[in-house]
PDB file of C-alpha atoms in Angstrom:
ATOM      1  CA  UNK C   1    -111.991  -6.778 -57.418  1.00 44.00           C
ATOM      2  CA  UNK C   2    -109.485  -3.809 -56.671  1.00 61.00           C
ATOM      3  CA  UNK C   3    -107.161  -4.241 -60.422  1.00 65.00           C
ATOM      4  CA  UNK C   4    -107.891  -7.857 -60.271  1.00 66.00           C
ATOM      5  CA  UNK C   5    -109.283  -9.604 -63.677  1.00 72.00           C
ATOM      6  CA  UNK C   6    -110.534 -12.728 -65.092  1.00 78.00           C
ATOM      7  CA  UNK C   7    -106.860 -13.056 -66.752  1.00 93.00           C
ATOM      8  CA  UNK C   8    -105.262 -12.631 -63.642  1.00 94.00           C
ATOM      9  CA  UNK C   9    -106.981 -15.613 -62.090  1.00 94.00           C
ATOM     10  CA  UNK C  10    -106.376 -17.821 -65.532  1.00 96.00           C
ATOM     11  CA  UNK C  11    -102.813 -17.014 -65.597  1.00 97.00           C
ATOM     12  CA  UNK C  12    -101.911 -17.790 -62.047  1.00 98.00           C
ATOM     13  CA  UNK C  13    -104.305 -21.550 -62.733  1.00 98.00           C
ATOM     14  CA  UNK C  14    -102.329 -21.584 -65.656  1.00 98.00           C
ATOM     15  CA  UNK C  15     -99.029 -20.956 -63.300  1.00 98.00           C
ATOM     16  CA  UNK C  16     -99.807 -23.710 -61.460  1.00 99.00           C
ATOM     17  CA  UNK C  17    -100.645 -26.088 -63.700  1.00 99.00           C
ATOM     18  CA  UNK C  18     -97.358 -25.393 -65.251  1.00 98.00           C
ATOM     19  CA  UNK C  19     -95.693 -26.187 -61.680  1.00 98.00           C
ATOM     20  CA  UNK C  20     -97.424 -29.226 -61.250  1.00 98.00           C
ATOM     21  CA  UNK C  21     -96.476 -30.552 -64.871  1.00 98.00           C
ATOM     22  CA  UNK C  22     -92.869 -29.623 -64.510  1.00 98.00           C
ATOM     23  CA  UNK C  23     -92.272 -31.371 -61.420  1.00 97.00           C
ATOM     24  CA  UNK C  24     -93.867 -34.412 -62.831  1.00 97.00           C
ATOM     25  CA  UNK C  25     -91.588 -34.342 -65.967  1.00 97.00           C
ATOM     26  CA  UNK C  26     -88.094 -33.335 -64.105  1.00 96.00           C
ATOM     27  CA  UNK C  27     -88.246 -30.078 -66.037  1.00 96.00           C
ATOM     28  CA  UNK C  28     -85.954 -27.208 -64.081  1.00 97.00           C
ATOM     29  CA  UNK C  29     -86.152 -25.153 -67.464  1.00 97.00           C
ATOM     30  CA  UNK C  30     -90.100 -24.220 -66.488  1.00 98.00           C
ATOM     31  CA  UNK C  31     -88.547 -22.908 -63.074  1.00 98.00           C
ATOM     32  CA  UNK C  32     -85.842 -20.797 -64.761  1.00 98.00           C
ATOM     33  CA  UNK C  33     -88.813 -18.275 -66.611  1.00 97.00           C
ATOM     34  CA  UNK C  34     -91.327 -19.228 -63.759  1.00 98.00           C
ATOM     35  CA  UNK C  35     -89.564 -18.628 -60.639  1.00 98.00           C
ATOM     36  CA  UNK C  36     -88.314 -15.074 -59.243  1.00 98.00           C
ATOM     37  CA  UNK C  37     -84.491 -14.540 -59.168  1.00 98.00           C
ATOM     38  CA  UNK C  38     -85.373 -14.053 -55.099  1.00 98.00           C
ATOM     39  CA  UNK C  39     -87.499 -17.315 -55.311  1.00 99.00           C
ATOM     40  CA  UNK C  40     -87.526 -19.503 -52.143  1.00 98.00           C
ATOM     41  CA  UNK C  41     -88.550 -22.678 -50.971  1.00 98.00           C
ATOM     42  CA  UNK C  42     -89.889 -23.683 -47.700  1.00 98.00           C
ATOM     43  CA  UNK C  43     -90.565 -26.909 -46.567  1.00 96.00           C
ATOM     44  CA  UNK C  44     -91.916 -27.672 -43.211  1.00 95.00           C
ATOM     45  CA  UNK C  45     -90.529 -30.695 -41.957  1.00 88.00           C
ATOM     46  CA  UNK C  46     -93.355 -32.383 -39.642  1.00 85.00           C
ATOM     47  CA  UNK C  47     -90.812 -31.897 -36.641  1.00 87.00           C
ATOM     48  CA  UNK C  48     -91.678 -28.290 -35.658  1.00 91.00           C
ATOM     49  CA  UNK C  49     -88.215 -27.274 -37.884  1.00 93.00           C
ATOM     50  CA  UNK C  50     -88.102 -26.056 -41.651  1.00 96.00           C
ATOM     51  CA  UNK C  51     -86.057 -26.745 -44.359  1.00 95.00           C
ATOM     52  CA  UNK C  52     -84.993 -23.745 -47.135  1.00 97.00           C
ATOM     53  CA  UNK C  53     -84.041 -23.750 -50.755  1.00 97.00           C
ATOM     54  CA  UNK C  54     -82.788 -21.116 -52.958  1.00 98.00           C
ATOM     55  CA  UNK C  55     -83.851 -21.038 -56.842  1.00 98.00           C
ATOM     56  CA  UNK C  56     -80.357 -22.358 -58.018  1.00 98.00           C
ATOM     57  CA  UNK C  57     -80.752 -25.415 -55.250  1.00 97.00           C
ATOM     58  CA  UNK C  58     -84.427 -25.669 -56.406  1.00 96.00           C
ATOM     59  CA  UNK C  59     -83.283 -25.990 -59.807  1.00 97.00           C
ATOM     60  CA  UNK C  60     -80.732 -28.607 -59.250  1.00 96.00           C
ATOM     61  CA  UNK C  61     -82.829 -30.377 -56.949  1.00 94.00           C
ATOM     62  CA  UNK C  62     -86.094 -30.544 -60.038  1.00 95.00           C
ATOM     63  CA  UNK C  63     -83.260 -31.735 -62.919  1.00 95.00           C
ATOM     64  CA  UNK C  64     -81.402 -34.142 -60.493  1.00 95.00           C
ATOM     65  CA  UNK C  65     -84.065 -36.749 -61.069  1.00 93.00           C
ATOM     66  CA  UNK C  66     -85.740 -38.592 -63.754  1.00 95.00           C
ATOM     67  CA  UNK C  67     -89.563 -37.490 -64.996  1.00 96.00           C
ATOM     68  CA  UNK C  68     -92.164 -40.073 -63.241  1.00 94.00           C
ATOM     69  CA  UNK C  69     -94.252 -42.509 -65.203  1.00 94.00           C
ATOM     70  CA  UNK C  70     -97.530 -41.750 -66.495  1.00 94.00           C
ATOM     71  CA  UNK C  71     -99.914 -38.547 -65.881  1.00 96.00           C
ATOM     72  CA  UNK C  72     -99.505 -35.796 -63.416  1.00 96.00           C
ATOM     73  CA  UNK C  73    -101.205 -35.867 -60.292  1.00 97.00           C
ATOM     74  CA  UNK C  74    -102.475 -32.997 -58.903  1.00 98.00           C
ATOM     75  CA  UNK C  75    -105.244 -30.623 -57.412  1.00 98.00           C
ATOM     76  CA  UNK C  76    -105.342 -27.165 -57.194  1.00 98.00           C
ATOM     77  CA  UNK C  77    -107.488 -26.559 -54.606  1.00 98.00           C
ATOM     78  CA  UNK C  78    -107.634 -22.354 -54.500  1.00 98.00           C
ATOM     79  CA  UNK C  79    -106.893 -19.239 -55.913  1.00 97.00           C
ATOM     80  CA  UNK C  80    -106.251 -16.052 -55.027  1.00 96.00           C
ATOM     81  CA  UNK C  81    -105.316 -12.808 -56.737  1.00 97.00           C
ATOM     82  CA  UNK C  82    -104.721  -9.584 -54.990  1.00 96.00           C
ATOM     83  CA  UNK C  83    -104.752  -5.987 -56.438  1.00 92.00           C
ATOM     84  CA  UNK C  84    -103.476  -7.323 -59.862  1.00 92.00           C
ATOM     85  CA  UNK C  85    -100.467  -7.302 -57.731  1.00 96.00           C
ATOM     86  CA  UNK C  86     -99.696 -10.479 -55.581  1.00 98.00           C
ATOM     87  CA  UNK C  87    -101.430 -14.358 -56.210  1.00 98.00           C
ATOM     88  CA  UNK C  88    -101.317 -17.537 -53.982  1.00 98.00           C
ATOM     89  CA  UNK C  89    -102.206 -20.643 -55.569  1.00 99.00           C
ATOM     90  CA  UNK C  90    -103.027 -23.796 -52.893  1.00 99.00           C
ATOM     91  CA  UNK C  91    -102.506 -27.583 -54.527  1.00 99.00           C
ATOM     92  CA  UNK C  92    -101.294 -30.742 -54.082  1.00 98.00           C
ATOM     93  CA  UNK C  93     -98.663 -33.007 -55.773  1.00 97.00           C
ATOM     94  CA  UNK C  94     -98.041 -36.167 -56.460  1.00 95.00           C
ATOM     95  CA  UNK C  95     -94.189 -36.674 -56.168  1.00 93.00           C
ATOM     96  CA  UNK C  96     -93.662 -40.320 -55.760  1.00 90.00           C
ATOM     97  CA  UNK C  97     -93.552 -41.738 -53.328  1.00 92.00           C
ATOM     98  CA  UNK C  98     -94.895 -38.265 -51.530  1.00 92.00           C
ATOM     99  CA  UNK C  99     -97.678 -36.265 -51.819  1.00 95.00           C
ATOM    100  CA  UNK C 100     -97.414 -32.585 -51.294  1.00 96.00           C
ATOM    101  CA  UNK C 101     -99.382 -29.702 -50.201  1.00 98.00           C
ATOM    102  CA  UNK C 102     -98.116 -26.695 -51.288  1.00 98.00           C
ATOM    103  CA  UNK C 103     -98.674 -22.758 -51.220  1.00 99.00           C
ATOM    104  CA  UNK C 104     -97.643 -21.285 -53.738  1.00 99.00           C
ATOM    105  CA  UNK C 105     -96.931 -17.288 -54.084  1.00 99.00           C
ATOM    106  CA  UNK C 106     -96.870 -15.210 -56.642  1.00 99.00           C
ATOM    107  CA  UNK C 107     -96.146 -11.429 -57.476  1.00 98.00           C
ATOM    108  CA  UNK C 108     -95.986  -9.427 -60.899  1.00 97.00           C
ATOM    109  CA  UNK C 109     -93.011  -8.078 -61.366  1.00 97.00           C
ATOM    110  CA  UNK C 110     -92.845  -5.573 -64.763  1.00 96.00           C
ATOM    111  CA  UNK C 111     -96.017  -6.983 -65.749  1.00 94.00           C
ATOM    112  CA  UNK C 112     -95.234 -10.530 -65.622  1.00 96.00           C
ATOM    113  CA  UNK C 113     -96.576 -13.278 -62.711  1.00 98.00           C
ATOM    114  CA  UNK C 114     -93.145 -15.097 -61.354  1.00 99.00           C
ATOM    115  CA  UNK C 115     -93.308 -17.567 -58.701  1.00 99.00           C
ATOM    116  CA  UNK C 116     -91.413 -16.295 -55.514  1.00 99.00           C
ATOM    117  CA  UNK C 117     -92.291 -18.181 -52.712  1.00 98.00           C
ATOM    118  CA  UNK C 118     -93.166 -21.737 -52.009  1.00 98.00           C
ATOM    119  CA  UNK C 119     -94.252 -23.260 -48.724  1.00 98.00           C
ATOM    120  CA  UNK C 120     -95.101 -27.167 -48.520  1.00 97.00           C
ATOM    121  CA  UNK C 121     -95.522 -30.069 -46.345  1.00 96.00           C
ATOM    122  CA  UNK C 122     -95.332 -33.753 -47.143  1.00 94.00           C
ATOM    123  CA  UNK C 123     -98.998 -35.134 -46.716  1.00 91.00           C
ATOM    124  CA  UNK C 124     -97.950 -38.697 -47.610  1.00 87.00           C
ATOM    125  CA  UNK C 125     -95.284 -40.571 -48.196  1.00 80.00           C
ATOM    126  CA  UNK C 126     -91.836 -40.994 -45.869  1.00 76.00           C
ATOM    127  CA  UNK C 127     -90.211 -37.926 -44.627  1.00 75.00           C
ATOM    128  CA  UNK C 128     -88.325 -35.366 -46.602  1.00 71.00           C
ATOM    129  CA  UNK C 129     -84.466 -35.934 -46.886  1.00 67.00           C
ATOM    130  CA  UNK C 130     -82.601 -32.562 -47.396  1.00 57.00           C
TER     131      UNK C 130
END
């Protein structure tokens, strides 16, 4: 598994589930520990085009709305860990009205997993407004 444990695969689940749950509840604070300083968010906008977000906008954009209603919906549908080194986590969101797929990925950085890139596409639900 090249440096690669059983931890390494919980903690990235773990990561993720963490992502999932702090979108659902409108909770930036989980993004200020989780995500790199060089974090960055890419969505692809169904039009051929993309659409970018820094950590501070990413922030801003998770605390300028209110937590949704009942349970989190979500599905992580694989993990991968490479060389104890880099991660990727692949899921879905709920984000009313939209449902996301996202790739998430990670790197350890002094011996901690932070979140430095995301890459997603609206599955379902109306287009993405900037």
């Amino acid at each position: 598994m090249d440096g690669v444990t059983g931890n390494d695969h919980e903690a990235i689940r773990s990561l993720a589930q963490a992502y999932c749950e702090a979108i659902h509840h409108s909770t930036p604070e989980v993004f200020v520990e989780m995500c790199h300083d060089n974090f960055l968010m890419t969505a692809a906008d169904g039009s051929g085009g993309a659409q970018f977000w820094d950590k501070i906008a990413y922030l801003a954009r998770v605390g300028g709305r209110d937590p949704f209603p009942g349970a989190p919906s979500y599905e992580i549908l694989d993990l991968d860990v490479a060389g104890g080194e880099i991660a990727r986590a692949h899921l879905w969101v709920d984000v009313p009205p939209r449902r996301f797929e996202d790739h998430l990925g990670f790197i350890r950085v002094d011996g901690a997993w932070k979140l430095i890139t995301k890459v997603f596409r609206t599955m379902d639900g109306p287009a993405l407004e900037g």
